């Protein structure tokens, strides 16, 4: 399912800060502005993506680029998360677009074992998560398998959980403003 990049297809939660991060939709691209200094964050939830339940396999893919700014010390991620409106859901699987210490893209919360060799630049890159619904999560970046994780690194969803596509963005105070684009 290709997700529409229109305001009607996304729920944008802006969490207090000044200046506030913003989202705009232009010609089929979602543009996320992270101002400096920013202390708040955005959570952007798909209203049209299929929901993921216990034992559901899925493939999540997003094309993302850093459109402006050169040093990424923020926290930008795309992935699957439980419960719209709960920033720290109990279950999540994400690709991290922040740098860690090596200026590379990383898999979800696994900077020590899931670092890509692809440096951060202003080109679009394809970030893909493949979850078998039971045991295995694969991180693929630009058609290259970066790593595979197996339970218990990522616990399975509970019977009452419902997960959906989520984008999160926050800037580190004192860093330059940045713009990310997703198509």
PDB file of C-alpha atoms in Angstrom:
ATOM      1  CA  UNK A   1       0.000   0.000   0.000  1.00  0.00           C
ATOM      2  CA  UNK A   2       1.473   3.353  -0.993  1.00  0.00           C
ATOM      3  CA  UNK A   3       0.520   5.993   1.543  1.00  0.00           C
ATOM      4  CA  UNK A   4      -0.745   9.350   0.313  1.00  0.00           C
ATOM      5  CA  UNK A   5       1.392  12.303   1.311  1.00  0.00           C
ATOM      6  CA  UNK A   6      -1.553  14.581   2.068  1.00  0.00           C
ATOM      7  CA  UNK A   7      -2.716  16.154   5.343  1.00  0.00           C
ATOM      8  CA  UNK A   8      -5.879  14.008   5.367  1.00  0.00           C
ATOM      9  CA  UNK A   9      -3.808  10.797   5.478  1.00  0.00           C
ATOM     10  CA  UNK A  10      -1.744  11.670   8.573  1.00  0.00           C
ATOM     11  CA  UNK A  11      -2.325  12.616  12.209  1.00  0.00           C
ATOM     12  CA  UNK A  12       0.360  15.106  13.279  1.00  0.00           C
ATOM     13  CA  UNK A  13       0.959  15.412  17.036  1.00  0.00           C
ATOM     14  CA  UNK A  14       3.086  18.416  17.912  1.00  0.00           C
ATOM     15  CA  UNK A  15       4.525  18.371  21.401  1.00  0.00           C
ATOM     16  CA  UNK A  16       5.301  21.685  23.087  1.00  0.00           C
ATOM     17  CA  UNK A  17       8.403  23.570  22.097  1.00  0.00           C
ATOM     18  CA  UNK A  18       9.371  26.940  20.774  1.00  0.00           C
ATOM     19  CA  UNK A  19       9.875  27.185  17.897  1.00  0.00           C
ATOM     20  CA  UNK A  20       7.682  24.222  17.076  1.00  0.00           C
ATOM     21  CA  UNK A  21       8.662  21.584  14.489  1.00  0.00           C
ATOM     22  CA  UNK A  22       6.254  21.645  11.537  1.00  0.00           C
ATOM     23  CA  UNK A  23       5.045  19.385   8.728  1.00  0.00           C
ATOM     24  CA  UNK A  24       3.916  20.398   5.260  1.00  0.00           C
ATOM     25  CA  UNK A  25       2.811  18.390   2.233  1.00  0.00           C
ATOM     26  CA  UNK A  26       4.024  19.572  -1.181  1.00  0.00           C
ATOM     27  CA  UNK A  27       3.665  17.683  -4.474  1.00  0.00           C
ATOM     28  CA  UNK A  28       3.453  14.222  -2.892  1.00  0.00           C
ATOM     29  CA  UNK A  29       6.274  14.814  -0.412  1.00  0.00           C
ATOM     30  CA  UNK A  30       5.996  15.184   3.361  1.00  0.00           C
ATOM     31  CA  UNK A  31       8.462  17.857   4.514  1.00  0.00           C
ATOM     32  CA  UNK A  32       9.394  17.929   8.218  1.00  0.00           C
ATOM     33  CA  UNK A  33      11.017  21.130   9.489  1.00  0.00           C
ATOM     34  CA  UNK A  34      13.088  20.843  12.662  1.00  0.00           C
ATOM     35  CA  UNK A  35      13.957  24.379  13.795  1.00  0.00           C
ATOM     36  CA  UNK A  36      16.778  25.461  16.069  1.00  0.00           C
ATOM     37  CA  UNK A  37      16.560  25.642  19.001  1.00  0.00           C
ATOM     38  CA  UNK A  38      13.913  22.953  19.347  1.00  0.00           C
ATOM     39  CA  UNK A  39      13.102  21.069  22.511  1.00  0.00           C
ATOM     40  CA  UNK A  40       9.845  19.436  21.441  1.00  0.00           C
ATOM     41  CA  UNK A  41       9.037  16.765  18.921  1.00  0.00           C
ATOM     42  CA  UNK A  42       6.545  15.560  16.344  1.00  0.00           C
ATOM     43  CA  UNK A  43       4.810  12.224  16.098  1.00  0.00           C
ATOM     44  CA  UNK A  44       3.187  11.658  12.724  1.00  0.00           C
ATOM     45  CA  UNK A  45       0.827   8.679  12.441  1.00  0.00           C
ATOM     46  CA  UNK A  46      -0.590   7.167   9.260  1.00  0.00           C
ATOM     47  CA  UNK A  47      -4.366   7.122   9.189  1.00  0.00           C
ATOM     48  CA  UNK A  48      -4.463   4.924   6.084  1.00  0.00           C
ATOM     49  CA  UNK A  49      -1.743   2.267   6.535  1.00  0.00           C
ATOM     50  CA  UNK A  50      -2.917  -1.263   7.315  1.00  0.00           C
ATOM     51  CA  UNK A  51      -2.886  -2.012  11.043  1.00  0.00           C
ATOM     52  CA  UNK A  52      -0.479  -4.644  12.335  1.00  0.00           C
ATOM     53  CA  UNK A  53      -1.704  -7.147  14.932  1.00  0.00           C
ATOM     54  CA  UNK A  54      -0.206 -10.077  16.801  1.00  0.00           C
ATOM     55  CA  UNK A  55       1.364 -12.619  14.398  1.00  0.00           C
ATOM     56  CA  UNK A  56       0.954 -10.293  11.385  1.00  0.00           C
ATOM     57  CA  UNK A  57       3.938 -10.150   9.081  1.00  0.00           C
ATOM     58  CA  UNK A  58       4.566  -6.811   7.385  1.00  0.00           C
ATOM     59  CA  UNK A  59       6.935  -4.904   5.137  1.00  0.00           C
ATOM     60  CA  UNK A  60       7.364  -1.196   5.836  1.00  0.00           C
ATOM     61  CA  UNK A  61       9.319   0.911   3.375  1.00  0.00           C
ATOM     62  CA  UNK A  62       9.946   4.656   3.192  1.00  0.00           C
ATOM     63  CA  UNK A  63      12.063   6.856   0.968  1.00  0.00           C
ATOM     64  CA  UNK A  64      13.621   9.567   3.119  1.00  0.00           C
ATOM     65  CA  UNK A  65      16.265  12.224   2.706  1.00  0.00           C
ATOM     66  CA  UNK A  66      17.877  15.004   4.659  1.00  0.00           C
ATOM     67  CA  UNK A  67      16.865  17.958   2.461  1.00  0.00           C
ATOM     68  CA  UNK A  68      18.790  20.640   4.358  1.00  0.00           C
ATOM     69  CA  UNK A  69      21.191  20.771   7.268  1.00  0.00           C
ATOM     70  CA  UNK A  70      24.475  18.945   7.511  1.00  0.00           C
ATOM     71  CA  UNK A  71      24.951  17.618  11.029  1.00  0.00           C
ATOM     72  CA  UNK A  72      22.302  15.263  12.320  1.00  0.00           C
ATOM     73  CA  UNK A  73      22.223  15.124  16.082  1.00  0.00           C
ATOM     74  CA  UNK A  74      18.465  14.896  16.264  1.00  0.00           C
ATOM     75  CA  UNK A  75      16.233  11.848  16.522  1.00  0.00           C
ATOM     76  CA  UNK A  76      14.426  11.095  13.275  1.00  0.00           C
ATOM     77  CA  UNK A  77      12.865   7.688  12.707  1.00  0.00           C
ATOM     78  CA  UNK A  78      10.360   5.828  10.567  1.00  0.00           C
ATOM     79  CA  UNK A  79       8.720   2.561  11.511  1.00  0.00           C
ATOM     80  CA  UNK A  80       5.854   0.727  13.190  1.00  0.00           C
ATOM     81  CA  UNK A  81       4.592   1.630  16.679  1.00  0.00           C
ATOM     82  CA  UNK A  82       1.655   0.644  18.878  1.00  0.00           C
ATOM     83  CA  UNK A  83      -1.120   2.983  19.934  1.00  0.00           C
ATOM     84  CA  UNK A  84      -1.596   6.351  18.307  1.00  0.00           C
ATOM     85  CA  UNK A  85      -1.189   9.084  20.891  1.00  0.00           C
ATOM     86  CA  UNK A  86       1.275   7.196  23.086  1.00  0.00           C
ATOM     87  CA  UNK A  87       4.754   8.510  22.288  1.00  0.00           C
ATOM     88  CA  UNK A  88       6.468   5.718  24.188  1.00  0.00           C
ATOM     89  CA  UNK A  89       4.401   2.749  23.099  1.00  0.00           C
ATOM     90  CA  UNK A  90       5.239  -0.623  24.565  1.00  0.00           C
ATOM     91  CA  UNK A  91       6.182  -2.054  21.155  1.00  0.00           C
ATOM     92  CA  UNK A  92       8.078  -0.464  18.290  1.00  0.00           C
ATOM     93  CA  UNK A  93      10.254  -1.325  15.312  1.00  0.00           C
ATOM     94  CA  UNK A  94      12.035   1.591  13.642  1.00  0.00           C
ATOM     95  CA  UNK A  95      14.787   2.704  11.335  1.00  0.00           C
ATOM     96  CA  UNK A  96      16.794   5.506  12.959  1.00  0.00           C
ATOM     97  CA  UNK A  97      17.922   8.284  10.648  1.00  0.00           C
ATOM     98  CA  UNK A  98      20.096   9.965  13.269  1.00  0.00           C
ATOM     99  CA  UNK A  99      23.805   9.442  13.310  1.00  0.00           C
ATOM    100  CA  UNK A 100      24.962   7.951  16.572  1.00  0.00           C
ATOM    101  CA  UNK A 101      28.702   8.489  16.624  1.00  0.00           C
ATOM    102  CA  UNK A 102      29.678   7.367  13.116  1.00  0.00           C
ATOM    103  CA  UNK A 103      27.506   9.626  10.887  1.00  0.00           C
ATOM    104  CA  UNK A 104      25.707   6.625   9.450  1.00  0.00           C
ATOM    105  CA  UNK A 105      22.100   5.434   9.420  1.00  0.00           C
ATOM    106  CA  UNK A 106      21.169   2.947  12.137  1.00  0.00           C
ATOM    107  CA  UNK A 107      18.575   0.324  12.875  1.00  0.00           C
ATOM    108  CA  UNK A 108      16.197   0.698  15.757  1.00  0.00           C
ATOM    109  CA  UNK A 109      17.872   1.241  19.151  1.00  0.00           C
ATOM    110  CA  UNK A 110      20.709  -1.077  18.110  1.00  0.00           C
ATOM    111  CA  UNK A 111      23.514   1.289  17.292  1.00  0.00           C
ATOM    112  CA  UNK A 112      26.155  -1.212  18.385  1.00  0.00           C
ATOM    113  CA  UNK A 113      25.026  -4.022  16.066  1.00  0.00           C
ATOM    114  CA  UNK A 114      22.881  -2.544  13.303  1.00  0.00           C
ATOM    115  CA  UNK A 115      24.917   0.294  11.782  1.00  0.00           C
ATOM    116  CA  UNK A 116      24.862   0.756   8.035  1.00  0.00           C
ATOM    117  CA  UNK A 117      27.898   1.692   5.978  1.00  0.00           C
ATOM    118  CA  UNK A 118      25.884   4.370   4.162  1.00  0.00           C
ATOM    119  CA  UNK A 119      26.870   7.918   5.147  1.00  0.00           C
ATOM    120  CA  UNK A 120      24.193  10.528   5.731  1.00  0.00           C
ATOM    121  CA  UNK A 121      23.780  12.781   2.694  1.00  0.00           C
ATOM    122  CA  UNK A 122      21.003  14.683   0.889  1.00  0.00           C
ATOM    123  CA  UNK A 123      20.001  11.814  -1.430  1.00  0.00           C
ATOM    124  CA  UNK A 124      16.795   9.825  -0.998  1.00  0.00           C
ATOM    125  CA  UNK A 125      17.426   6.442   0.633  1.00  0.00           C
ATOM    126  CA  UNK A 126      15.005   3.527   0.916  1.00  0.00           C
ATOM    127  CA  UNK A 127      14.526   2.284   4.477  1.00  0.00           C
ATOM    128  CA  UNK A 128      12.777  -1.087   4.740  1.00  0.00           C
ATOM    129  CA  UNK A 129      11.700  -3.209   7.710  1.00  0.00           C
ATOM    130  CA  UNK A 130      10.600  -6.814   7.135  1.00  0.00           C
ATOM    131  CA  UNK A 131       8.954  -8.534  10.104  1.00  0.00           C
ATOM    132  CA  UNK A 132       7.867 -12.165   9.860  1.00  0.00           C
ATOM    133  CA  UNK A 133       5.256 -11.605  12.593  1.00  0.00           C
ATOM    134  CA  UNK A 134       6.858 -14.083  14.956  1.00  0.00           C
ATOM    135  CA  UNK A 135      10.650 -14.068  15.364  1.00  0.00           C
ATOM    136  CA  UNK A 136      12.666 -12.148  12.806  1.00  0.00           C
ATOM    137  CA  UNK A 137      13.124  -8.474  11.886  1.00  0.00           C
ATOM    138  CA  UNK A 138      15.283  -7.535   8.892  1.00  0.00           C
ATOM    139  CA  UNK A 139      16.699  -4.022   8.309  1.00  0.00           C
ATOM    140  CA  UNK A 140      17.306  -3.245   4.630  1.00  0.00           C
ATOM    141  CA  UNK A 141      18.757   0.037   3.391  1.00  0.00           C
ATOM    142  CA  UNK A 142      18.891   0.780  -0.348  1.00  0.00           C
ATOM    143  CA  UNK A 143      18.287  -2.926  -1.088  1.00  0.00           C
ATOM    144  CA  UNK A 144      21.196  -4.013   1.144  1.00  0.00           C
ATOM    145  CA  UNK A 145      20.498  -6.186   4.207  1.00  0.00           C
ATOM    146  CA  UNK A 146      22.086  -4.308   7.111  1.00  0.00           C
ATOM    147  CA  UNK A 147      21.207  -6.708   9.909  1.00  0.00           C
ATOM    148  CA  UNK A 148      18.730  -9.289  11.146  1.00  0.00           C
ATOM    149  CA  UNK A 149      17.388  -9.419  14.677  1.00  0.00           C
ATOM    150  CA  UNK A 150      15.623 -12.367  16.255  1.00  0.00           C
ATOM    151  CA  UNK A 151      13.458 -12.525  19.398  1.00  0.00           C
ATOM    152  CA  UNK A 152      13.825 -11.621  22.219  1.00  0.00           C
ATOM    153  CA  UNK A 153      15.385  -8.393  20.873  1.00  0.00           C
ATOM    154  CA  UNK A 154      11.908  -7.378  19.690  1.00  0.00           C
ATOM    155  CA  UNK A 155       9.043  -8.915  21.646  1.00  0.00           C
ATOM    156  CA  UNK A 156       5.953  -9.920  19.718  1.00  0.00           C
ATOM    157  CA  UNK A 157       2.785  -7.859  19.881  1.00  0.00           C
ATOM    158  CA  UNK A 158       0.213  -8.732  22.524  1.00  0.00           C
ATOM    159  CA  UNK A 159      -3.280  -9.822  21.469  1.00  0.00           C
ATOM    160  CA  UNK A 160      -4.701  -6.375  22.345  1.00  0.00           C
ATOM    161  CA  UNK A 161      -2.018  -4.365  20.480  1.00  0.00           C
ATOM    162  CA  UNK A 162      -2.593  -2.558  17.212  1.00  0.00           C
ATOM    163  CA  UNK A 163       0.444  -1.061  15.516  1.00  0.00           C
ATOM    164  CA  UNK A 164       0.625   1.479  12.700  1.00  0.00           C
ATOM    165  CA  UNK A 165       3.169   3.355  10.610  1.00  0.00           C
ATOM    166  CA  UNK A 166       4.767   6.194  12.560  1.00  0.00           C
ATOM    167  CA  UNK A 167       7.295   8.951  11.889  1.00  0.00           C
ATOM    168  CA  UNK A 168       9.026  10.696  14.788  1.00  0.00           C
ATOM    169  CA  UNK A 169      11.187  13.795  14.602  1.00  0.00           C
ATOM    170  CA  UNK A 170      12.960  15.916  17.206  1.00  0.00           C
ATOM    171  CA  UNK A 171      15.949  18.246  17.072  1.00  0.00           C
ATOM    172  CA  UNK A 172      18.680  18.632  19.665  1.00  0.00           C
ATOM    173  CA  UNK A 173      18.668  22.167  21.151  1.00  0.00           C
ATOM    174  CA  UNK A 174      21.539  24.281  19.889  1.00  0.00           C
ATOM    175  CA  UNK A 175      21.921  22.365  16.638  1.00  0.00           C
ATOM    176  CA  UNK A 176      21.201  23.760  13.193  1.00  0.00           C
ATOM    177  CA  UNK A 177      17.713  23.633  11.705  1.00  0.00           C
ATOM    178  CA  UNK A 178      17.028  20.628   9.468  1.00  0.00           C
ATOM    179  CA  UNK A 179      14.473  19.538   6.900  1.00  0.00           C
ATOM    180  CA  UNK A 180      13.641  15.893   6.153  1.00  0.00           C
ATOM    181  CA  UNK A 181      11.567  14.818   3.179  1.00  0.00           C
ATOM    182  CA  UNK A 182       9.598  11.587   2.862  1.00  0.00           C
ATOM    183  CA  UNK A 183       7.955  10.321  -0.300  1.00  0.00           C
TER     184      UNK A 183
END
